[in-house]
PDB file of C-alpha atoms and ligand atoms in Angstrom:
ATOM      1  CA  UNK W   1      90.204  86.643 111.950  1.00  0.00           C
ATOM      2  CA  UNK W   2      89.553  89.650 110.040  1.00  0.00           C
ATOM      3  CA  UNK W   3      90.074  93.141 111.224  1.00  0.00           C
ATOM      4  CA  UNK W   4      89.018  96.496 109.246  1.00  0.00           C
ATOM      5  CA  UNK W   5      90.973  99.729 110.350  1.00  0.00           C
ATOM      6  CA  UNK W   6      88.265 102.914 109.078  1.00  0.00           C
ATOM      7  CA  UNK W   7      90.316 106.120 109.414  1.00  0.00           C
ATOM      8  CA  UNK W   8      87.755 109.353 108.589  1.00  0.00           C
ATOM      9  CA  UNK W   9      88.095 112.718 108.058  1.00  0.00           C
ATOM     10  CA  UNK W  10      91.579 114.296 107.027  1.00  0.00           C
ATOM     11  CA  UNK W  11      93.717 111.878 108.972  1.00  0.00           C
ATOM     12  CA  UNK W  12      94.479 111.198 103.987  1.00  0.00           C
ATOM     13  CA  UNK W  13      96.488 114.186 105.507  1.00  0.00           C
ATOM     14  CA  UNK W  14      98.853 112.641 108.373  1.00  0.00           C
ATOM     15  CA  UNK W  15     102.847 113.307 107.613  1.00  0.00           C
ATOM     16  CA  UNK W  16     101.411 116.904 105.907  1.00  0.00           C
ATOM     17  CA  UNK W  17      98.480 118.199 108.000  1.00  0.00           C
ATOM     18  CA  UNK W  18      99.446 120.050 111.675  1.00  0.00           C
ATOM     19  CA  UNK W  19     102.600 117.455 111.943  1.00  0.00           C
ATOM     20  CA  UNK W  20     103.241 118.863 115.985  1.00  0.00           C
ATOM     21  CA  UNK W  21      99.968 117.439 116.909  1.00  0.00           C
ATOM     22  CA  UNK W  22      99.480 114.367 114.847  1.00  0.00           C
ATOM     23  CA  UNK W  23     103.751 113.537 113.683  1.00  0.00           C
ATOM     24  CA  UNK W  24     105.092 112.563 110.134  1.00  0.00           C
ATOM     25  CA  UNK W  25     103.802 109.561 109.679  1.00  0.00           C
ATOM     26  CA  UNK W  26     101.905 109.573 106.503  1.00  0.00           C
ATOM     27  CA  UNK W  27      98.632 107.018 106.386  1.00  0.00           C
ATOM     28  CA  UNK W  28     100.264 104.867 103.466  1.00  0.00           C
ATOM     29  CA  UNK W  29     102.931 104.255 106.065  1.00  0.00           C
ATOM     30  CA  UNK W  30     100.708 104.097 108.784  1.00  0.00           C
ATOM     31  CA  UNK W  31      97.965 101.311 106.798  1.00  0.00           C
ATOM     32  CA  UNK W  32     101.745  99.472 106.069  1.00  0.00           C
ATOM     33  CA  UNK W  33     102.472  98.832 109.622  1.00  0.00           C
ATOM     34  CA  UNK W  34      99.105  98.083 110.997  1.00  0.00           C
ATOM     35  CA  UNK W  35      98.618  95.126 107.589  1.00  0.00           C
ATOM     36  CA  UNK W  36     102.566  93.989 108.599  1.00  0.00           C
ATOM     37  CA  UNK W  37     101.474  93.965 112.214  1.00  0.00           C
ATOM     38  CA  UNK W  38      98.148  92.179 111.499  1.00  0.00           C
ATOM     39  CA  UNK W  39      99.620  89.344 109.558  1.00  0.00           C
ATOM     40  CA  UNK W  40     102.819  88.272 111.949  1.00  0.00           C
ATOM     41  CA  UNK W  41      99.993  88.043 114.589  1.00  0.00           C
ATOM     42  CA  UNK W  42      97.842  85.816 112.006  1.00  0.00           C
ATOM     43  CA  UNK W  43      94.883  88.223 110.780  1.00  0.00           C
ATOM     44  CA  UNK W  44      93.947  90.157 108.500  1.00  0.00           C
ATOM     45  CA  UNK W  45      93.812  93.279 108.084  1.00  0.00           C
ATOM     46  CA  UNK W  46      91.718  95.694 105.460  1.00  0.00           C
ATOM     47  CA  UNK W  47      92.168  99.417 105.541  1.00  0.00           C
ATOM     48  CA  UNK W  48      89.452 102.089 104.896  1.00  0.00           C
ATOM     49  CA  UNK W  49      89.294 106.362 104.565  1.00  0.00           C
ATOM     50  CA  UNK W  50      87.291 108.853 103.925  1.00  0.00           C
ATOM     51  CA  UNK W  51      86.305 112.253 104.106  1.00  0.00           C
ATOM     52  CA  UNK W  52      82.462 111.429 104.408  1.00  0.00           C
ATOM     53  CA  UNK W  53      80.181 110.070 107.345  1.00  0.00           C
ATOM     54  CA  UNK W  54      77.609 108.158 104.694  1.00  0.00           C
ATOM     55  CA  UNK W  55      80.529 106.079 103.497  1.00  0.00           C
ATOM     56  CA  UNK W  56      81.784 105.392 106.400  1.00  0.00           C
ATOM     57  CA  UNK W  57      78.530 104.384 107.835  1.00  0.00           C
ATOM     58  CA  UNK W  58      78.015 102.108 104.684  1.00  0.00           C
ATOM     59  CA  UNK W  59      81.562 100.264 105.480  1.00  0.00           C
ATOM     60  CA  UNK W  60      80.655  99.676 108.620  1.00  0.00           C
ATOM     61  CA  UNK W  61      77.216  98.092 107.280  1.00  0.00           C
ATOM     62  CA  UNK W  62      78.864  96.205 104.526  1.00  0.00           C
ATOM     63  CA  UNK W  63      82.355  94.787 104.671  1.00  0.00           C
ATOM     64  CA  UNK W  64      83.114  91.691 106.436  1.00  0.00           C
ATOM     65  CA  UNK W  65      85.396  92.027 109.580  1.00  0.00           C
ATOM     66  CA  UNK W  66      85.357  90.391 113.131  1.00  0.00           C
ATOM     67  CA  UNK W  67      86.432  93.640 114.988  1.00  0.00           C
ATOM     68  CA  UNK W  68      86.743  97.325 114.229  1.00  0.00           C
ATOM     69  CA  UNK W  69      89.546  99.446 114.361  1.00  0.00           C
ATOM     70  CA  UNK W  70      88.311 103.047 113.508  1.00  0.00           C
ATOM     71  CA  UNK W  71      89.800 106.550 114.214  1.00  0.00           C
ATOM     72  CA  UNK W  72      86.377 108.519 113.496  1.00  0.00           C
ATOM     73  CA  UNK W  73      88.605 111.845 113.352  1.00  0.00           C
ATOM     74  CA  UNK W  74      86.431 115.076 113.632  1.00  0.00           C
ATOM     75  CA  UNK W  75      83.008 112.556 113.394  1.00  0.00           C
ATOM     76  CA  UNK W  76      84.122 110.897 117.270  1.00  0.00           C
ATOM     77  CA  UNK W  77      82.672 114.856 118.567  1.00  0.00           C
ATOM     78  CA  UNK W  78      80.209 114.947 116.412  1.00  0.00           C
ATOM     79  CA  UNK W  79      78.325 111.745 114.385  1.00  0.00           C
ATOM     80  CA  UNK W  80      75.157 109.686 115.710  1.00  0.00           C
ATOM     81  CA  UNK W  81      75.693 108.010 113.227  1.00  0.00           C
ATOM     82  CA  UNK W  82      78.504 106.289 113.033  1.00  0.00           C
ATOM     83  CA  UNK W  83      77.900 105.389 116.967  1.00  0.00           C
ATOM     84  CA  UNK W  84      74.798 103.693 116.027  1.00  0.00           C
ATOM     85  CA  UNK W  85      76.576 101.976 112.710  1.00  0.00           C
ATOM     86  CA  UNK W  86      78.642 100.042 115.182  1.00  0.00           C
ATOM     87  CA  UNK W  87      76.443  99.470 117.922  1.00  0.00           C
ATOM     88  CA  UNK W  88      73.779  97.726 114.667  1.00  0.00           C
ATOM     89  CA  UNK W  89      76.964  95.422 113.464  1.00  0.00           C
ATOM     90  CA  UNK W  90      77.335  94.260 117.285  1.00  0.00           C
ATOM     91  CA  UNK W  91      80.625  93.385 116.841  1.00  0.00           C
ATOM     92  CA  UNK W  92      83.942  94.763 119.069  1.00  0.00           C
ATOM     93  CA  UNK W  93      85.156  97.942 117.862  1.00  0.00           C
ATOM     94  CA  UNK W  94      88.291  99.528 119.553  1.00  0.00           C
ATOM     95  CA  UNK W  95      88.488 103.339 119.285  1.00  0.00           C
ATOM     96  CA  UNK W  96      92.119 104.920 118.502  1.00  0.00           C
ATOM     97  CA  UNK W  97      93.145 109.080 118.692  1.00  0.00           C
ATOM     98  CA  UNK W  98      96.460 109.812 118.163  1.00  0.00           C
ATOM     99  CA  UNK W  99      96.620 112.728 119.779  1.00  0.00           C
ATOM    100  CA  UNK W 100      95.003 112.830 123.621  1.00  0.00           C
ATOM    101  CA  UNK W 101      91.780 114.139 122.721  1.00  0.00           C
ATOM    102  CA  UNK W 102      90.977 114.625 126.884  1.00  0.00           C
ATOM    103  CA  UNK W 103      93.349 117.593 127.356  1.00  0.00           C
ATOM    104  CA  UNK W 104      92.728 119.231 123.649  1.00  0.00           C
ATOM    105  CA  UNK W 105      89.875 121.428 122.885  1.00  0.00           C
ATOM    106  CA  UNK W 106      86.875 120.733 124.817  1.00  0.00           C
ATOM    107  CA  UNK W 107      84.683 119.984 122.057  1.00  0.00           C
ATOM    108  CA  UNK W 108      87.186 116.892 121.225  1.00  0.00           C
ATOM    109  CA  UNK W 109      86.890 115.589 125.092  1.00  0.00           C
ATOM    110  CA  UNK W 110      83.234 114.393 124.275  1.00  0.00           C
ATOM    111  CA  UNK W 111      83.191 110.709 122.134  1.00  0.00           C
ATOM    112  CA  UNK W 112      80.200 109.283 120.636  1.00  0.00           C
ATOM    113  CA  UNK W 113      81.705 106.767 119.497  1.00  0.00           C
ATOM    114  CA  UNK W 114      83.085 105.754 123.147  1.00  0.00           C
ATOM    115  CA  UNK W 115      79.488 104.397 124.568  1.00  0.00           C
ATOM    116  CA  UNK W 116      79.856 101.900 121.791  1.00  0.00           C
ATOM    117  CA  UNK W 117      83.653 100.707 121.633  1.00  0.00           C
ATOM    118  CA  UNK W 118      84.902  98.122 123.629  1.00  0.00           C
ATOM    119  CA  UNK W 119      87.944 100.286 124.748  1.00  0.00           C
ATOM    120  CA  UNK W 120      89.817 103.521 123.226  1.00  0.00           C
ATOM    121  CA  UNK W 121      93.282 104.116 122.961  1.00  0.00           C
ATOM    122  CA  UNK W 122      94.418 107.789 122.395  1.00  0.00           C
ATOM    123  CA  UNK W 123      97.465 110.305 123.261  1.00  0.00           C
ATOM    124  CA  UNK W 124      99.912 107.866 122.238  1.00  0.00           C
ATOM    125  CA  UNK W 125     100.566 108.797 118.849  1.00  0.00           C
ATOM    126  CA  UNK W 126     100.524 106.441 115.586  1.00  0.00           C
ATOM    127  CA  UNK W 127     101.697 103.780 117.697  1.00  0.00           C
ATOM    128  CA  UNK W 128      98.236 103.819 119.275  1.00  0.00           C
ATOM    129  CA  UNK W 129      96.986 101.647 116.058  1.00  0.00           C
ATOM    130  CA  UNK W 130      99.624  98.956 116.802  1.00  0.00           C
ATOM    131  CA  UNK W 131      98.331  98.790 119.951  1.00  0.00           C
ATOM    132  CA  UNK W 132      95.045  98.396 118.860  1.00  0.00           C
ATOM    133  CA  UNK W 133      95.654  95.724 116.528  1.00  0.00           C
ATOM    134  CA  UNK W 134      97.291  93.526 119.196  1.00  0.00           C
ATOM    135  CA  UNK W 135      94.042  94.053 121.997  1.00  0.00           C
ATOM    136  CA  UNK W 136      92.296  92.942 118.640  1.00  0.00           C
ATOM    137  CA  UNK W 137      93.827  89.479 118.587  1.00  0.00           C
ATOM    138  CA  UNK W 138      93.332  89.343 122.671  1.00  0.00           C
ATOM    139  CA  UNK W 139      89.862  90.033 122.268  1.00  0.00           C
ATOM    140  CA  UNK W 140      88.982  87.667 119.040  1.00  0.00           C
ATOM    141  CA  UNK W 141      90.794  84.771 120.642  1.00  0.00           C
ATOM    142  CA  UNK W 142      88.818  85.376 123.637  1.00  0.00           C
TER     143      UNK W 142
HETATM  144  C1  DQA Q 201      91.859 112.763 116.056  1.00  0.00           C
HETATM  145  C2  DQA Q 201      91.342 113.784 117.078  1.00  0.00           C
HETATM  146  C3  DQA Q 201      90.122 114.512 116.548  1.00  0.00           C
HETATM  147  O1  DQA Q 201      89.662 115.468 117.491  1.00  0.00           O
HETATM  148  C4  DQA Q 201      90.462 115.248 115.264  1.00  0.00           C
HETATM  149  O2  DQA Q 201      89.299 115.847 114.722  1.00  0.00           O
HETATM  150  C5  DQA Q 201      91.151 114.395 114.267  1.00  0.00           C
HETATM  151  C6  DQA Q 201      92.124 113.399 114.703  1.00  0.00           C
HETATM  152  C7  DQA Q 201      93.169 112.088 116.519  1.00  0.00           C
HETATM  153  O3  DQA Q 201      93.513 111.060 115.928  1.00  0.00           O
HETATM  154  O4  DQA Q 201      93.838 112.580 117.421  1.00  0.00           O
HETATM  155  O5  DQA Q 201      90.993 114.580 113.055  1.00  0.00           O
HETATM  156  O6  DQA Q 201      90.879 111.736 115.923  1.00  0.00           O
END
């Protein structure tokens, strides 16, 4: 069972960038915990950022994984792309926010990527990827 966690745009930031909203967890630290967490539950676990949608698209397209974890950052308001990326692979994909993007802005309370995930988990800070990686093993051992 193989999981791949895509993180997108600026979260390379968290533990610097606006630390009241999204905490001091840097995404080293963050990647650490969610590949510790993976392999005590008997996966694995790659991890994937970047800054652009194309790449992110293409990882999507070509790596090998059983279920998505992905944080699609500022793309969740805005990408087609990306939405239709994951509904082509067909496989489960399990959306994560850290921060509760429902009662932010309300250009963040509209998802995309939503339509396409099998469930979303947001507002609950980094622990919101742990979370995710353990409905990953409920829903790949069926
Ligand atoms: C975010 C919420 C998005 O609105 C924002 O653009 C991010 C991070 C979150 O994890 O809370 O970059 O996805």
């Amino acid at each position: 069972m193989k999981i791949l966690v895509i993180h997108g745009p600026n979260l390379n930031l968290l533990g610097r960038r606006e630390t009241t909203i999204y905490g001091a967890v840097s995404l080293g630290e963050i990647n650490q915990r969610i590949t510790t967490l993976a392999t005590e539950l008997g996966m694995d676990a790659e991890t994937f950022q970047s800054n652009s949608e194309g790449d992110i698209v293409d990882a999507i397209h070509g790596k090998s994984f059983d279920l998505l974890i992905i944080n699609p950052a500022a793309y969740t308001h805005t990408s087609v792309a990306i939405r239709d990326a994951i509904a082509a692979v067909g496989r489960p994909a399990i959306e994560v926010h850290i921060s509760n993007i429902h009662k932010r802005e309300e250009f963040r309370q509209h998802s995309f990527i939503a339509g396409v995930a099998t469930g979303q988990i947001c507002g609950l800070g980094v622990e919101g990827y742990l979370l995710a990686v353990r409905a990953a093993r409920n829903i790949l051992q069926g």
